[in-house]
Amino acid sequence: MGTKMTCQAVFVGIDVSKARLDVCLWPDGEALEFANDGKGIRALVRHLARLGPAAIGLEASGGYEREALAALCAAGLPAHRLNALRVRRFAQGCGIMAKNDRIDAAVIARFVSCVPQPDAVHDPVAARMAELVTARRQLVEELTRCTNQASRTVHGVLKRIAARRIARLKADILLIDQAMAEAVAADERMAHRNRLLRSVPGVGPVFAHTLLALMPELGQLTRRQAASLVGVAPFDCESGTFRGQRRIIGGRKPLRDAAYMAALVAGQHNPVMKTFRQRLAETGKPPKVILIAIMRKLICALNAMIKHDQPWTA
């Protein structure tokens, strides 16, 4: 009587730090360790390619995960970039309160084994754009802080220092804007997408560049998925006989922040969005609810335009 071989799916969790990649193979629980550099990442990819895992999970880790994620995607491995908060809540739900690199890798592996994830979309051009978009956002935040501080500064020396800092930040922001415009123009596919996005009244270069960099999935999603990714999809809030208001939650905050500013402009200057805003206002909707509805309508329209390769038509 022959023995029957069973093939067990392998799930991989990778905890990313600046110097090291802690790896756990689930369900065996085998722990591995690789350096977070070119040599270590190549060794990681070779090892995982031999295993043929069903899913690989990495948490977003301030950019330290980018090189490993890019290498995994380039090798055709099923890599997923995970929301760290969701993974932590999963660990707490499993009763895992301790936290270190090996435990975190095991939790990530268990998470991807239980919760299906969309494959990471890695676009090298978009990844380079994302660095510029992130740097610009950080400079704008710093500019806001410096401007607020300067408005309350009394001492003359501090005022002069603040003025120089503000001028420098503004110059750096303009420099990054120019670099982003050049990067978009240099890539035919991205330039075409940019033209489609910019055909919409209310969508300026900042929002268009943010979408190109931080939402490479645009055009491949359903309306609900696109709205959820930005964080403007309403979710039910009900339990038993309780009927609460629907709420938005989650999503990519940098995208939502950029969409917020675009919606403000579109609600005033885009004829379709302006009519939509007025109709909601006439029904008594609060201003914030109206603005979120415009954000949702705008992102769904942009997703459809990219999907069907058609510019905006009012």
C-alpha angles and dihedrals in degrees: 000000000000124000119245115230119215123203112215119204115241122218121194129209120192122193108201126210131162095266106021146041113212110200131195125189113210136241092012091053093221111165123213135176132208133175114254094235136091095279095044093047092051089052090049093051093048091050095048093044089060091051096048096212122205092225140357122204130200126172120229102260111182093283097307089109096055100089094046092046092049092050093048092049092046089054090053094247119149098253124172129192107217135206105246093213093056091049092049092050089049089054091050090048088054090051093250106142100157117090131199135127097273093045091048091052090052092048091051091051091050090046095056090045090057105031118053112228133195113247115261114259106221118188113172092208092049090047091057090047090050090060090055094045092050093047091050092050091051092050091049090051090049090048090053091051093048093047091050091048092048091053089061098039117112105174114091095223092053091048091054092047090050092049092052091047092049092049091049093050092049090050091049091050091052089049091053091046088055092047091051092049090051092047091052093046091050094058114066096205094047092045090054092050090047091055091051092049094045091052087076114089106240096030107108131179095274095055093040093051091046091053093047092050105036103029107046087154090070109127094025097073139084118244091259093048093049092050092046093050091056091042100243100109112113118233128200119259104197138131126171107316092345114109112187130178118279112254139200118233140167125005131123108310098205089055092048092049091052092045089052092060092044091051091052090056095040092051088060105034108023107085094211094047092042091055089046091051093049092049092053091046090054090056090055100254114161116252094248092051089050092051093050090049090053090049090051094046091047096050092046090051092049091049091052092047093054091043093053095032093234130135123234117289119187 
